[in-house]
Coordinates of N, CA and C in Angstrom, one line a residue:
M1 N 111.9 88.5 126.4 CA 110.5 88.0 126.6 C 110.0 88.4 128.0
I2 N 108.7 88.6 128.1 CA 108.1 89.1 129.3 C 107.3 87.9 129.8
S3 N 107.4 87.6 131.1 CA 106.6 86.6 131.7 C 105.1 86.9 131.7
M4 N 104.3 85.8 131.4 CA 102.9 86.0 131.3 C 102.2 86.1 132.7
C5 N 101.2 87.0 132.8 CA 100.4 87.1 134.0 C 99.4 86.0 134.0
N6 N 98.9 85.7 135.2 CA 98.0 84.6 135.4 C 96.7 84.9 134.7
S7 N 96.2 86.2 134.7 CA 94.9 86.5 134.1 C 95.1 86.8 132.6
Q8 N 94.2 86.1 131.8 CA 94.1 86.4 130.4 C 93.8 87.8 130.1
A9 N 92.9 88.4 130.9 CA 92.5 89.8 130.7 C 93.7 90.7 130.9
A10 N 94.6 90.4 131.8 CA 95.8 91.2 132.1 C 96.7 91.1 130.9
A11 N 96.8 89.9 130.3 CA 97.6 89.7 129.1 C 97.2 90.5 127.9
Y12 N 95.9 90.5 127.7 CA 95.3 91.3 126.6 C 95.6 92.8 126.8
S13 N 95.5 93.2 128.1 CA 95.8 94.6 128.4 C 97.2 94.9 128.1
A14 N 98.1 94.0 128.5 CA 99.6 94.2 128.2 C 99.8 94.3 126.7
L15 N 99.1 93.5 125.9 CA 99.3 93.6 124.4 C 99.0 95.0 123.9
G16 N 98.0 95.7 124.5 CA 97.7 97.0 124.1 C 98.7 98.1 124.6
A17 N 99.5 97.7 125.6 CA 100.4 98.6 126.1 C 101.8 98.5 125.6
M18 N 102.0 97.7 124.5 CA 103.3 97.5 123.9 C 103.9 98.9 123.5
P19 N 105.2 99.1 123.7 CA 105.8 100.3 123.2 C 105.8 100.5 121.7
T20 N 105.8 101.7 121.2 CA 105.9 101.9 119.8 C 107.0 101.2 119.2
G21 N 106.8 100.5 118.1 CA 107.9 99.8 117.4 C 108.0 98.3 117.8
W22 N 107.0 97.9 118.7 CA 107.1 96.5 119.2 C 105.7 95.8 118.9
V23 N 105.7 94.5 118.6 CA 104.5 93.7 118.4 C 104.5 92.7 119.6
G24 N 103.3 92.6 120.2 CA 103.1 91.6 121.3 C 102.3 90.4 120.8
E25 N 102.7 89.3 121.3 CA 101.9 88.1 121.0 C 101.9 87.2 122.3
I26 N 100.9 86.4 122.4 CA 100.8 85.4 123.5 C 101.0 84.0 123.0
L27 N 102.1 83.4 123.3 CA 102.5 82.1 122.8 C 102.6 81.1 124.0
D28 N 101.7 80.1 124.0 CA 101.7 79.2 125.1 C 101.6 79.9 126.5
E29 N 100.7 80.9 126.6 CA 100.5 81.6 127.8 C 101.6 82.5 128.2
E30 N 102.5 82.8 127.3 CA 103.6 83.7 127.7 C 103.6 84.9 126.7
L31 N 103.6 86.1 127.3 CA 103.6 87.4 126.5 C 105.0 87.5 125.9
V32 N 105.1 87.6 124.6 CA 106.3 87.8 123.9 C 106.3 89.1 123.1
A33 N 107.3 89.9 123.2 CA 107.4 91.1 122.5 C 108.6 91.0 121.5
S34 N 108.3 91.5 120.3 CA 109.2 91.4 119.2 C 109.3 92.8 118.5
P35 N 110.5 93.2 118.0 CA 110.5 94.5 117.3 C 109.7 94.4 116.0
R36 N 109.2 95.5 115.5 CA 108.5 95.5 114.2 C 109.5 95.1 113.1
P37 N 109.0 94.5 112.0 CA 109.9 94.1 111.0 C 110.8 95.2 110.4
S38 N 111.9 94.7 110.0 CA 112.9 95.7 109.3 C 112.3 96.1 107.9
D39 N 112.9 97.0 107.3 CA 112.4 97.5 106.0 C 112.4 96.3 104.9
I40 N 113.5 95.5 104.9 CA 113.4 94.4 103.9 C 112.4 93.4 104.2
Q41 N 112.1 93.1 105.5 CA 111.0 92.2 105.9 C 109.7 92.8 105.5
A42 N 109.5 94.1 105.8 CA 108.2 94.7 105.5 C 108.0 94.7 104.0
R43 N 109.0 95.0 103.2 CA 108.9 95.0 101.7 C 108.5 93.6 101.2
A44 N 109.2 92.6 101.7 CA 108.9 91.2 101.2 C 107.4 90.9 101.5
A45 N 107.0 91.2 102.7 CA 105.6 90.9 103.1 C 104.6 91.7 102.2
F46 N 104.9 93.0 102.0 CA 104.0 93.8 101.2 C 104.0 93.3 99.8
M47 N 105.1 93.1 99.2 CA 105.2 92.6 97.8 C 104.5 91.3 97.6
L48 N 104.7 90.4 98.6 CA 104.0 89.1 98.5 C 102.5 89.3 98.5
G49 N 102.0 90.2 99.4 CA 100.6 90.5 99.4 C 100.1 91.1 98.1
V50 N 100.9 91.9 97.5 CA 100.5 92.5 96.2 C 100.4 91.4 95.1
E51 N 101.5 90.6 95.0 CA 101.5 89.6 94.0 C 100.4 88.6 94.1
L52 N 100.1 88.2 95.3 CA 99.0 87.2 95.5 C 97.6 87.9 95.3
G53 N 97.5 89.2 95.8 CA 96.3 89.9 95.7 C 95.9 90.2 94.3
E54 N 96.8 90.4 93.4 CA 96.5 90.7 92.0 C 95.7 89.6 91.4
S55 N 95.9 88.4 91.9 CA 95.2 87.2 91.3 C 94.1 86.7 92.1
L56 N 94.1 87.0 93.4 CA 93.1 86.4 94.3 C 92.0 87.3 94.8
V57 N 92.2 88.6 94.6 CA 91.2 89.5 95.1 C 90.2 89.8 94.0
P58 N 88.9 89.7 94.3 CA 87.9 89.9 93.2 C 88.0 91.2 92.4
R59 N 88.2 92.3 93.1 CA 88.2 93.6 92.4 C 89.3 93.7 91.4
R60 N 90.3 92.9 91.5 CA 91.4 92.9 90.5 C 91.2 91.8 89.5
S61 N 90.0 91.4 89.2 CA 89.6 90.3 88.3 C 90.1 89.0 88.8
G62 N 90.5 88.9 90.0 CA 90.9 87.6 90.6 C 89.7 86.7 90.8
A63 N 90.0 85.5 91.2 CA 88.9 84.5 91.4 C 88.1 84.8 92.6
G64 N 88.7 85.5 93.6 CA 87.9 85.9 94.8 C 87.7 84.7 95.8
R65 N 88.6 83.7 95.6 CA 88.4 82.5 96.5 C 89.1 82.7 97.9
W66 N 89.9 83.8 98.0 CA 90.7 84.0 99.2 C 90.5 85.4 99.8
C67 N 90.6 85.5 101.1 CA 90.7 86.8 101.7 C 92.1 86.8 102.4
L68 N 93.0 87.8 102.0 CA 94.3 87.9 102.5 C 94.4 89.2 103.4
L69 N 95.0 89.0 104.6 CA 95.2 90.1 105.5 C 96.7 90.3 105.9
R70 N 97.1 91.5 106.0 CA 98.5 91.8 106.4 C 98.5 92.0 107.9
A71 N 99.3 91.3 108.6 CA 99.5 91.4 110.1 C 98.2 91.4 110.9
P72 N 97.3 90.4 110.7 CA 96.1 90.4 111.5 C 96.4 89.8 112.9
E73 N 95.6 90.3 113.8 CA 95.7 89.7 115.2 C 94.8 88.4 115.2
L74 N 95.4 87.3 115.5 CA 94.7 86.0 115.6 C 94.6 85.6 117.0
R75 N 93.4 85.3 117.5 CA 93.2 84.8 118.9 C 92.8 83.4 118.7
L76 N 93.7 82.5 118.8 CA 93.5 81.1 118.6 C 93.6 80.3 119.9
G77 N 92.4 80.2 120.5 CA 92.4 79.6 121.9 C 93.0 80.6 122.8
R78 N 94.0 80.2 123.6 CA 94.7 81.1 124.5 C 95.9 81.8 123.9
D79 N 96.2 81.5 122.7 CA 97.3 82.1 122.0 C 96.8 83.3 121.2
V80 N 97.7 84.4 121.1 CA 97.5 85.5 120.3 C 98.7 85.7 119.4
L81 N 98.5 85.6 118.1 CA 99.6 85.7 117.1 C 99.3 86.8 116.1
V82 N 100.4 87.3 115.6 CA 100.3 88.3 114.5 C 101.3 87.9 113.4
P83 N 100.8 87.1 112.5 CA 101.6 86.7 111.3 C 101.8 87.8 110.4
D84 N 102.8 87.8 109.6 CA 103.0 88.8 108.6 C 101.9 88.9 107.5
L85 N 101.5 87.7 107.1 CA 100.3 87.6 106.2 C 99.5 86.4 106.5
A86 N 98.2 86.4 106.3 CA 97.4 85.3 106.5 C 96.3 85.3 105.5
G87 N 95.9 84.1 105.1 CA 94.8 83.9 104.1 C 93.8 82.9 104.6
W88 N 92.5 83.2 104.3 CA 91.4 82.3 104.5 C 90.7 82.1 103.2
R89 N 90.2 80.9 103.0 CA 89.3 80.6 101.9 C 88.1 81.5 102.2
A90 N 87.6 82.2 101.2 CA 86.6 83.2 101.3 C 85.3 82.7 102.0
E91 N 84.9 81.5 101.7 CA 83.7 81.0 102.2 C 83.8 80.7 103.7
R92 N 85.0 80.3 104.2 CA 85.2 80.1 105.6 C 85.1 81.4 106.4
L93 N 85.8 82.4 105.9 CA 85.9 83.6 106.6 C 84.5 84.3 106.6
A94 N 83.8 84.2 105.6 CA 82.4 84.9 105.5 C 81.5 84.4 106.6
E95 N 81.6 83.2 107.0 CA 80.8 82.6 108.0 C 81.3 82.9 109.4
A96 N 82.5 83.2 109.6 CA 83.1 83.4 110.9 C 83.5 84.8 111.3
A97 N 83.5 85.7 110.4 CA 84.0 87.1 110.8 C 83.0 87.8 111.6
V98 N 83.5 88.5 112.6 CA 82.7 89.3 113.5 C 83.2 90.8 113.3
P99 N 82.4 91.6 112.5 CA 83.0 92.9 112.0 C 83.4 93.8 113.2
E100 N 82.7 93.8 114.3 CA 83.1 94.7 115.4 C 84.3 94.3 116.2
E101 N 84.9 93.1 116.0 CA 86.1 92.7 116.7 C 87.3 93.0 115.9
P102 N 88.3 93.6 116.5 CA 89.6 94.0 115.8 C 90.6 92.8 115.7
F103 N 90.1 91.6 115.8 CA 90.9 90.4 115.7 C 90.0 89.3 115.1
L104 N 90.7 88.2 114.8 CA 90.0 87.0 114.2 C 90.2 85.8 115.1
R105 N 89.2 85.0 115.3 CA 89.3 83.8 116.1 C 89.4 82.5 115.2
L106 N 89.2 82.7 114.0 CA 89.2 81.6 113.0 C 90.6 81.4 112.5
A107 N 91.2 80.2 112.6 CA 92.5 79.9 112.2 C 92.6 80.1 110.6
P108 N 93.6 80.7 110.1 CA 93.7 80.9 108.7 C 94.0 79.5 108.0
D109 N 93.8 79.5 106.7 CA 94.1 78.3 105.9 C 95.6 78.3 105.6
W110 N 96.1 79.5 105.5 CA 97.5 79.7 105.1 C 98.1 80.9 105.9
V111 N 99.4 80.8 106.3 CA 100.1 81.8 107.0 C 101.4 82.0 106.4
C112 N 101.9 83.2 106.3 CA 103.3 83.5 105.9 C 104.0 84.3 107.0
E113 N 105.1 83.9 107.4 CA 106.0 84.6 108.3 C 107.2 85.0 107.5
V114 N 107.6 86.3 107.6 CA 108.8 86.8 107.0 C 109.9 86.9 108.0
L115 N 110.9 86.1 107.9 CA 111.9 85.9 108.9 C 112.9 87.0 108.9
G116 N 113.4 87.3 110.1 CA 114.4 88.3 110.3 C 115.3 87.8 111.5
P117 N 116.4 88.5 111.7 CA 117.3 88.0 112.7 C 116.7 88.0 114.1
D118 N 115.7 88.9 114.4 CA 115.1 88.9 115.7 C 113.9 87.9 115.8
S119 N 113.4 87.4 114.7 CA 112.2 86.6 114.7 C 112.3 85.2 114.2
V120 N 113.5 84.8 113.7 CA 113.6 83.5 113.0 C 113.4 82.4 114.0
V121 N 114.0 82.5 115.2 CA 113.8 81.4 116.2 C 112.4 81.3 116.7
L122 N 111.8 82.5 117.0 CA 110.4 82.5 117.5 C 109.5 81.9 116.4
D123 N 109.6 82.3 115.2 CA 108.7 81.9 114.1 C 108.9 80.4 113.9
R124 N 110.1 79.8 113.9 CA 110.3 78.4 113.7 C 109.9 77.5 114.8
T125 N 110.3 77.9 116.0 CA 110.2 77.0 117.2 C 109.0 77.2 118.0
R126 N 108.4 78.4 118.1 CA 107.3 78.7 118.9 C 106.0 78.8 118.1
K127 N 106.0 79.5 117.0 CA 104.8 79.8 116.3 C 104.3 78.6 115.4
L128 N 105.3 78.0 114.8 CA 104.9 76.8 113.9 C 104.1 75.8 114.6
P129 N 104.5 75.3 115.8 CA 103.7 74.3 116.5 C 102.3 74.9 116.9
I130 N 102.2 76.2 117.2 CA 100.8 76.7 117.5 C 100.0 76.7 116.3
Y131 N 100.5 77.1 115.1 CA 99.8 77.1 113.9 C 99.3 75.7 113.6
A132 N 100.1 74.7 113.8 CA 99.7 73.3 113.6 C 98.6 72.9 114.5
R133 N 98.7 73.2 115.8 CA 97.7 72.9 116.8 C 96.4 73.6 116.4
A134 N 96.4 74.8 115.9 CA 95.2 75.6 115.6 C 94.5 75.1 114.3
G135 N 95.2 74.3 113.5 CA 94.6 73.8 112.3 C 95.0 74.5 111.0
V136 N 96.0 75.3 111.0 CA 96.5 76.0 109.8 C 97.0 74.9 108.8
S137 N 96.6 75.0 107.6 CA 97.0 73.9 106.6 C 98.4 74.1 106.0
Q138 N 98.7 75.3 105.7 CA 100.0 75.6 105.0 C 100.7 76.8 105.6
V139 N 102.0 76.8 105.7 CA 102.8 77.9 106.2 C 103.9 78.1 105.2
W140 N 104.1 79.4 104.9 CA 105.3 79.8 104.1 C 106.2 80.6 105.0
L141 N 107.5 80.3 104.9 CA 108.5 81.1 105.6 C 109.4 81.8 104.5
V142 N 109.4 83.1 104.5 CA 110.1 83.9 103.6 C 111.3 84.5 104.3
D143 N 112.5 84.3 103.8 CA 113.7 84.9 104.3 C 114.3 85.9 103.3
P144 N 114.1 87.2 103.5 CA 114.5 88.2 102.6 C 116.0 88.4 102.6
I145 N 116.7 87.9 103.6 CA 118.2 88.1 103.6 C 118.8 86.9 102.8
A146 N 118.4 85.7 103.1 CA 118.8 84.5 102.3 C 118.1 84.4 101.0
R147 N 117.0 85.2 100.8 CA 116.3 85.2 99.6 C 115.7 83.8 99.3
T148 N 115.0 83.2 100.3 CA 114.4 81.9 100.1 C 112.9 81.9 100.5
L149 N 112.2 81.0 100.0 CA 110.8 80.7 100.4 C 110.8 79.2 100.7
E150 N 110.3 78.9 101.9 CA 110.1 77.5 102.3 C 108.6 77.3 102.5
C151 N 108.1 76.2 101.9 CA 106.7 75.9 101.9 C 106.4 74.7 102.8
F152 N 105.6 74.8 103.8 CA 105.3 73.7 104.7 C 103.8 73.3 104.6
Q153 N 103.6 72.0 104.8 CA 102.2 71.5 104.8 C 102.0 70.8 106.1
R154 N 100.9 71.0 106.8 CA 100.6 70.4 108.1 C 100.3 68.9 107.8
V155 N 100.9 68.0 108.6 CA 100.7 66.6 108.6 C 100.4 66.2 110.0
K156 N 100.1 64.9 110.2 CA 99.7 64.4 111.5 C 100.6 64.8 112.7
R157 N 101.9 64.8 112.4 CA 102.9 65.1 113.5 C 103.5 66.5 113.5
G158 N 102.9 67.4 112.7 CA 103.5 68.7 112.7 C 103.5 69.2 111.3
W159 N 104.8 69.6 110.8 CA 104.9 70.2 109.5 C 105.9 69.4 108.6
L160 N 105.5 69.3 107.3 CA 106.4 68.7 106.3 C 106.9 69.8 105.4
L161 N 108.2 69.9 105.2 CA 108.8 70.8 104.3 C 108.5 70.3 102.9
V162 N 107.7 70.9 102.1 CA 107.3 70.4 100.8 C 108.2 70.9 99.7
S163 N 108.6 72.2 99.8 CA 109.5 72.7 98.8 C 110.3 73.9 99.3
T164 N 111.5 74.2 98.7 CA 112.3 75.4 99.0 C 112.6 76.0 97.7
H165 N 112.5 77.3 97.7 CA 112.7 78.1 96.4 C 113.7 79.2 96.8
V166 N 114.6 79.5 95.8 CA 115.7 80.4 96.1 C 115.8 81.5 95.0
G167 N 116.2 82.7 95.4 CA 116.6 83.7 94.4 C 115.5 84.2 93.6
A168 N 115.6 84.0 92.2 CA 114.7 84.6 91.3 C 113.8 83.5 90.7
A169 N 113.6 82.4 91.5 CA 112.7 81.3 91.0 C 111.3 81.7 90.7
I170 N 110.7 81.1 89.7 CA 109.2 81.2 89.5 C 108.6 80.1 90.3
V171 N 107.7 80.5 91.2 CA 107.2 79.5 92.2 C 105.7 79.3 92.0
R172 N 105.4 78.0 92.0 CA 104.0 77.5 92.0 C 103.8 76.6 93.2
A173 N 103.3 77.2 94.3 CA 103.2 76.4 95.5 C 101.9 76.5 96.1
E174 N 101.5 75.4 96.8 CA 100.2 75.3 97.5 C 100.2 76.3 98.6
P175 N 99.1 76.9 98.9 CA 97.8 76.7 98.3 C 97.5 77.5 97.1
F176 N 98.5 78.1 96.5 CA 98.3 79.0 95.4 C 99.0 78.5 94.1
S177 N 98.9 77.2 93.9 CA 99.7 76.5 92.9 C 99.3 77.0 91.5
G178 N 98.1 77.6 91.3 CA 97.7 78.1 90.0 C 98.4 79.4 89.6
L179 N 99.1 80.0 90.6 CA 99.8 81.3 90.3 C 101.3 81.1 90.1
A180 N 101.8 81.8 89.2 CA 103.3 81.8 89.1 C 103.8 83.1 89.8
L181 N 104.5 82.8 90.9 CA 105.0 83.9 91.7 C 106.5 84.1 91.4
E182 N 106.8 85.4 91.0 CA 108.2 85.7 90.7 C 108.9 86.1 92.0
L183 N 109.7 85.2 92.5 CA 110.3 85.4 93.9 C 111.1 86.6 93.9
S184 N 111.7 87.0 92.8 CA 112.6 88.2 92.8 C 111.9 89.5 93.1
T185 N 110.6 89.5 92.9 CA 109.9 90.8 93.3 C 109.8 91.1 94.7
L186 N 110.1 90.1 95.6 CA 110.0 90.2 97.0 C 111.3 90.9 97.6
W187 N 112.4 90.8 96.9 CA 113.7 91.2 97.5 C 114.1 92.6 97.3
W188 N 114.7 93.2 98.4 CA 115.2 94.5 98.3 C 116.5 94.6 99.0
P189 N 117.6 95.2 98.5 CA 117.5 95.8 97.1 C 117.5 94.7 96.1
P190 N 117.0 95.0 94.9 CA 116.9 94.0 93.8 C 118.3 93.5 93.5
A191 N 118.4 92.2 93.0 CA 119.6 91.6 92.7 C 120.2 92.3 91.5
E192 N 121.6 92.5 91.5 CA 122.2 93.1 90.4 C 122.1 92.2 89.1
P193 N 121.9 92.7 88.0 CA 121.8 91.9 86.8 C 123.2 91.2 86.5
V194 N 123.1 90.0 86.1 CA 124.3 89.2 85.8 C 124.8 89.6 84.4
L195 N 126.0 90.1 84.3 CA 126.6 90.5 83.0 C 127.4 89.3 82.4
E196 N 127.1 89.0 81.2 CA 127.9 87.9 80.6 C 129.0 88.5 79.7
L197 N 130.2 87.9 79.8 CA 131.3 88.4 79.0 C 131.2 88.0 77.6
V198 N 131.5 88.9 76.7 CA 131.4 88.6 75.3 C 132.8 88.1 74.9
R199 N 132.9 87.0 74.2 CA 134.2 86.4 73.8 C 134.4 86.6 72.3

């Protein structure tokens, strides 16, 4: 971790100077640098975006109620975060987007962080409280190594773990409970088929 400069402008400048292969975020006024996601993390985030996008993006005959973005820069008060995926209800984002800015100031309705060995502590202990403070309603934590999905809902005192899904489960979870997500599509390498012995 890199100590935060006093000036917010200096912090934003430092974000742009991150070395190749690193992602910078400002968490509670501290500049934090993390390595880019591993291949299995990147695949899980990409496939989750594909699975959700097929049903939620209008051009794919989806309902068009959501706008999903991969690794957007969020400037939420003094914090700058880069979640793996974020989603806004379309009507909220349409009113708040500023096309010429390369970041968003509007807190998402839903965020997904894909956990890795280098990011798990940061995502759970530093970023979750900031998302709650900013007003994010739901957070999903995907662990492609353990092959799990944890779904959290914001409550008065922070986050409530609503459900945990494992392996090849078919998931219907808020805020996308109308969709049946095949969790196995997120994992790489794919699980080996289970062979049954014939007696």
